[in-house]
Amino acid sequence: MSTPRLHLVPVRSRQAKEFVRAWHRHHAPPAGQVFAVGATDEDGTLRAVAIVGRPVARHFDDGATLEVTRTASDGARNANSLLYAAAWRAAKALGYRRLITYTQDGESGASLRGAGWRLVAARPPRPGWHTPSRPRTDHGNDHIARFLWEAAP
């Protein structure tokens, strides 16, 4: 069976979040976004989405940086690489100078490398955000090492 040809399409926030809810392995959709981009097959079926927003870490939220906060795919081959590359082109076209994302320990980063991104830092597992003075719910991604990636300029 041949690999279906994928096409980039704009995706509205609600549709991108619904796709993430249905297909992402371990995260819910992010709260906000600056833009989303999708990949459809030749029949027009949405096969993958990338959601890009302001950086989650406040020290990266400098007005010149965006973060790919979620990607999700139904398994379509090369879809994530296509979306990571498109997200960087779109961010640059909007005047942003940096685009970042994270992977969790155990994720290969093949899609990012395929899109020309580079690994810039390893982050140790964090114990969680809960404190007695500010209770927070564990979202299932605490205690997992993460890796910071950056789109190559």
PDB file of C-alpha atoms in Angstrom:
ATOM      1  CA  MET A   1       0.000   0.000   0.000  1.00  0.00           C
ATOM      2  CA  SER A   2       1.368   3.426  -0.917  1.00  0.00           C
ATOM      3  CA  THR A   3       1.718   6.333   1.483  1.00  0.00           C
ATOM      4  CA  PRO A   4      -1.150   8.805   0.994  1.00  0.00           C
ATOM      5  CA  ARG A   5      -0.150  12.248  -0.203  1.00  0.00           C
ATOM      6  CA  LEU A   6      -0.844  14.832   2.495  1.00  0.00           C
ATOM      7  CA  HIS A   7      -1.840  18.457   2.016  1.00  0.00           C
ATOM      8  CA  LEU A   8      -1.564  21.340   4.478  1.00  0.00           C
ATOM      9  CA  VAL A   9      -4.811  23.012   5.512  1.00  0.00           C
ATOM     10  CA  PRO A  10      -5.778  25.679   8.026  1.00  0.00           C
ATOM     11  CA  VAL A  11      -7.646  24.272  11.004  1.00  0.00           C
ATOM     12  CA  ARG A  12      -9.967  26.168  13.335  1.00  0.00           C
ATOM     13  CA  SER A  13      -9.317  25.977  17.057  1.00  0.00           C
ATOM     14  CA  ARG A  14     -12.342  23.845  17.908  1.00  0.00           C
ATOM     15  CA  GLN A  15     -11.576  21.274  15.199  1.00  0.00           C
ATOM     16  CA  ALA A  16      -7.888  21.078  16.195  1.00  0.00           C
ATOM     17  CA  LYS A  17      -8.794  20.544  19.848  1.00  0.00           C
ATOM     18  CA  GLU A  18     -11.351  17.865  18.963  1.00  0.00           C
ATOM     19  CA  PHE A  19      -8.712  16.071  16.894  1.00  0.00           C
ATOM     20  CA  VAL A  20      -6.210  16.222  19.782  1.00  0.00           C
ATOM     21  CA  ARG A  21      -8.855  14.916  22.182  1.00  0.00           C
ATOM     22  CA  ALA A  22      -9.464  11.950  19.876  1.00  0.00           C
ATOM     23  CA  TRP A  23      -5.891  11.099  18.852  1.00  0.00           C
ATOM     24  CA  HIS A  24      -3.264  12.372  21.329  1.00  0.00           C
ATOM     25  CA  ARG A  25      -1.750   9.622  23.472  1.00  0.00           C
ATOM     26  CA  HIS A  26      -1.230  11.459  26.768  1.00  0.00           C
ATOM     27  CA  HIS A  27      -2.371  15.094  26.751  1.00  0.00           C
ATOM     28  CA  ALA A  28      -5.606  17.002  26.567  1.00  0.00           C
ATOM     29  CA  PRO A  29      -5.859  19.931  24.142  1.00  0.00           C
ATOM     30  CA  PRO A  30      -4.037  23.105  25.206  1.00  0.00           C
ATOM     31  CA  ALA A  31      -6.057  26.019  26.580  1.00  0.00           C
ATOM     32  CA  GLY A  32      -5.150  28.548  23.904  1.00  0.00           C
ATOM     33  CA  GLN A  33      -3.450  28.924  20.586  1.00  0.00           C
ATOM     34  CA  VAL A  34      -2.099  31.434  18.105  1.00  0.00           C
ATOM     35  CA  PHE A  35      -2.784  29.200  15.090  1.00  0.00           C
ATOM     36  CA  ALA A  36      -3.289  25.594  14.054  1.00  0.00           C
ATOM     37  CA  VAL A  37      -2.387  23.758  10.888  1.00  0.00           C
ATOM     38  CA  GLY A  38      -3.592  20.396   9.659  1.00  0.00           C
ATOM     39  CA  ALA A  39      -2.732  17.697   7.166  1.00  0.00           C
ATOM     40  CA  THR A  40      -5.426  16.083   5.038  1.00  0.00           C
ATOM     41  CA  ASP A  41      -5.237  13.187   2.650  1.00  0.00           C
ATOM     42  CA  GLU A  42      -6.388  13.371  -0.974  1.00  0.00           C
ATOM     43  CA  ASP A  43      -9.981  12.656   0.110  1.00  0.00           C
ATOM     44  CA  GLY A  44      -9.940  15.689   2.423  1.00  0.00           C
ATOM     45  CA  THR A  45      -9.869  13.612   5.607  1.00  0.00           C
ATOM     46  CA  LEU A  46      -7.997  15.351   8.428  1.00  0.00           C
ATOM     47  CA  ARG A  47      -5.087  13.080   9.387  1.00  0.00           C
ATOM     48  CA  ALA A  48      -3.010  15.264  11.751  1.00  0.00           C
ATOM     49  CA  VAL A  49      -2.933  18.658  13.453  1.00  0.00           C
ATOM     50  CA  ALA A  50      -0.379  20.926  15.091  1.00  0.00           C
ATOM     51  CA  ILE A  51      -1.405  23.603  17.573  1.00  0.00           C
ATOM     52  CA  VAL A  52       0.945  26.542  18.069  1.00  0.00           C
ATOM     53  CA  GLY A  53       0.641  28.981  20.944  1.00  0.00           C
ATOM     54  CA  ARG A  54       2.496  31.169  23.361  1.00  0.00           C
ATOM     55  CA  PRO A  55       5.256  29.344  25.238  1.00  0.00           C
ATOM     56  CA  VAL A  56       4.122  27.558  28.385  1.00  0.00           C
ATOM     57  CA  ALA A  57       7.334  28.481  30.250  1.00  0.00           C
ATOM     58  CA  ARG A  58       7.081  32.165  31.074  1.00  0.00           C
ATOM     59  CA  HIS A  59      10.805  32.829  30.556  1.00  0.00           C
ATOM     60  CA  PHE A  60      10.355  31.889  26.860  1.00  0.00           C
ATOM     61  CA  ASP A  61       7.276  34.130  26.469  1.00  0.00           C
ATOM     62  CA  ASP A  62       9.281  37.058  25.088  1.00  0.00           C
ATOM     63  CA  GLY A  63       6.980  38.090  22.230  1.00  0.00           C
ATOM     64  CA  ALA A  64       9.326  36.613  19.618  1.00  0.00           C
ATOM     65  CA  THR A  65       8.899  32.922  20.498  1.00  0.00           C
ATOM     66  CA  LEU A  66       6.042  30.501  19.910  1.00  0.00           C
ATOM     67  CA  GLU A  67       5.670  26.884  21.004  1.00  0.00           C
ATOM     68  CA  VAL A  68       4.146  23.901  19.255  1.00  0.00           C
ATOM     69  CA  THR A  69       2.021  22.921  22.220  1.00  0.00           C
ATOM     70  CA  ARG A  70       0.417  19.857  20.644  1.00  0.00           C
ATOM     71  CA  THR A  71       0.612  17.638  17.620  1.00  0.00           C
ATOM     72  CA  ALA A  72      -1.656  14.680  17.031  1.00  0.00           C
ATOM     73  CA  SER A  73      -1.914  12.208  14.203  1.00  0.00           C
ATOM     74  CA  ASP A  74      -3.982   9.186  13.286  1.00  0.00           C
ATOM     75  CA  GLY A  75      -0.711   7.512  12.321  1.00  0.00           C
ATOM     76  CA  ALA A  76      -0.412   8.990   8.827  1.00  0.00           C
ATOM     77  CA  ARG A  77       3.180   8.580   7.716  1.00  0.00           C
ATOM     78  CA  ASN A  78       5.317  11.777   7.783  1.00  0.00           C
ATOM     79  CA  ALA A  79       2.359  13.899   8.938  1.00  0.00           C
ATOM     80  CA  ASN A  80       4.074  15.281  12.039  1.00  0.00           C
ATOM     81  CA  SER A  81       7.247  16.216  10.140  1.00  0.00           C
ATOM     82  CA  LEU A  82       5.120  18.010   7.549  1.00  0.00           C
ATOM     83  CA  LEU A  83       3.319  19.935  10.310  1.00  0.00           C
ATOM     84  CA  TYR A  84       6.450  20.845  12.290  1.00  0.00           C
ATOM     85  CA  ALA A  85       8.037  22.285   9.148  1.00  0.00           C
ATOM     86  CA  ALA A  86       4.844  24.159   8.209  1.00  0.00           C
ATOM     87  CA  ALA A  87       4.458  25.552  11.735  1.00  0.00           C
ATOM     88  CA  TRP A  88       7.959  27.027  11.561  1.00  0.00           C
ATOM     89  CA  ARG A  89       7.346  28.576   8.128  1.00  0.00           C
ATOM     90  CA  ALA A  90       4.077  30.098   9.377  1.00  0.00           C
ATOM     91  CA  ALA A  91       5.639  31.397  12.606  1.00  0.00           C
ATOM     92  CA  LYS A  92       8.450  33.053  10.625  1.00  0.00           C
ATOM     93  CA  ALA A  93       5.931  34.568   8.191  1.00  0.00           C
ATOM     94  CA  LEU A  94       4.139  36.101  11.199  1.00  0.00           C
ATOM     95  CA  GLY A  95       7.397  37.682  12.390  1.00  0.00           C
ATOM     96  CA  TYR A  96       8.379  35.241  15.136  1.00  0.00           C
ATOM     97  CA  ARG A  97      12.072  34.459  15.502  1.00  0.00           C
ATOM     98  CA  ARG A  98      11.915  31.210  17.470  1.00  0.00           C
ATOM     99  CA  LEU A  99       9.687  28.135  17.612  1.00  0.00           C
ATOM    100  CA  ILE A 100      10.120  25.502  20.314  1.00  0.00           C
ATOM    101  CA  THR A 101       8.483  22.276  21.445  1.00  0.00           C
ATOM    102  CA  TYR A 102       9.072  19.464  23.910  1.00  0.00           C
ATOM    103  CA  THR A 103       9.123  15.693  23.678  1.00  0.00           C
ATOM    104  CA  GLN A 104       8.885  13.296  26.566  1.00  0.00           C
ATOM    105  CA  ASP A 105      11.443  10.683  27.469  1.00  0.00           C
ATOM    106  CA  GLY A 106      10.710   7.657  25.306  1.00  0.00           C
ATOM    107  CA  GLU A 107       9.644   9.681  22.249  1.00  0.00           C
ATOM    108  CA  SER A 108      12.229   9.486  19.475  1.00  0.00           C
ATOM    109  CA  GLY A 109      12.018  12.992  18.026  1.00  0.00           C
ATOM    110  CA  ALA A 110      12.205  11.513  14.512  1.00  0.00           C
ATOM    111  CA  SER A 111       9.465  13.838  13.227  1.00  0.00           C
ATOM    112  CA  LEU A 112      11.323  16.861  14.559  1.00  0.00           C
ATOM    113  CA  ARG A 113      14.650  15.784  13.080  1.00  0.00           C
ATOM    114  CA  GLY A 114      12.853  15.060   9.803  1.00  0.00           C
ATOM    115  CA  ALA A 115      11.560  18.647   9.792  1.00  0.00           C
ATOM    116  CA  GLY A 116      15.037  20.059  10.451  1.00  0.00           C
ATOM    117  CA  TRP A 117      14.602  20.844  14.151  1.00  0.00           C
ATOM    118  CA  ARG A 118      17.445  20.432  16.639  1.00  0.00           C
ATOM    119  CA  LEU A 119      17.570  19.204  20.212  1.00  0.00           C
ATOM    120  CA  VAL A 120      18.736  22.050  22.467  1.00  0.00           C
ATOM    121  CA  ALA A 121      18.252  20.860  26.061  1.00  0.00           C
ATOM    122  CA  ALA A 122      17.272  17.973  28.297  1.00  0.00           C
ATOM    123  CA  ARG A 123      14.986  18.739  31.217  1.00  0.00           C
ATOM    124  CA  PRO A 124      14.977  16.460  34.253  1.00  0.00           C
ATOM    125  CA  PRO A 125      11.702  15.062  35.557  1.00  0.00           C
ATOM    126  CA  ARG A 126       9.845  17.553  37.699  1.00  0.00           C
ATOM    127  CA  PRO A 127       8.159  16.441  40.907  1.00  0.00           C
ATOM    128  CA  GLY A 128       4.884  18.149  40.014  1.00  0.00           C
ATOM    129  CA  TRP A 129       3.281  21.519  40.622  1.00  0.00           C
ATOM    130  CA  HIS A 130       1.162  20.670  43.670  1.00  0.00           C
ATOM    131  CA  THR A 131       1.912  22.522  46.893  1.00  0.00           C
ATOM    132  CA  PRO A 132      -0.232  22.770  50.034  1.00  0.00           C
ATOM    133  CA  SER A 133      -0.653  26.510  49.467  1.00  0.00           C
ATOM    134  CA  ARG A 134      -1.672  26.018  45.826  1.00  0.00           C
ATOM    135  CA  PRO A 135      -3.132  22.567  45.173  1.00  0.00           C
ATOM    136  CA  ARG A 136      -2.906  21.341  41.604  1.00  0.00           C
ATOM    137  CA  THR A 137      -4.034  18.183  39.870  1.00  0.00           C
ATOM    138  CA  ASP A 138      -1.429  15.857  38.378  1.00  0.00           C
ATOM    139  CA  HIS A 139      -1.951  15.651  34.609  1.00  0.00           C
ATOM    140  CA  GLY A 140       0.089  12.492  34.148  1.00  0.00           C
ATOM    141  CA  ASN A 141       3.244  14.106  32.790  1.00  0.00           C
ATOM    142  CA  ASP A 142       5.053  14.846  36.047  1.00  0.00           C
ATOM    143  CA  HIS A 143       8.066  12.672  36.910  1.00  0.00           C
ATOM    144  CA  ILE A 144       8.941  12.324  33.187  1.00  0.00           C
ATOM    145  CA  ALA A 145      12.103  13.757  31.629  1.00  0.00           C
ATOM    146  CA  ARG A 146      11.523  16.102  28.705  1.00  0.00           C
ATOM    147  CA  PHE A 147      13.595  17.365  25.802  1.00  0.00           C
ATOM    148  CA  LEU A 148      13.483  20.895  24.406  1.00  0.00           C
ATOM    149  CA  TRP A 149      13.639  21.249  20.613  1.00  0.00           C
ATOM    150  CA  GLU A 150      14.016  24.347  18.463  1.00  0.00           C
ATOM    151  CA  ALA A 151      13.228  24.910  14.806  1.00  0.00           C
ATOM    152  CA  ALA A 152      16.470  25.535  12.949  1.00  0.00           C
ATOM    153  CA  PRO A 153      16.695  29.153  11.740  1.00  0.00           C
TER     154      PRO A 153
END
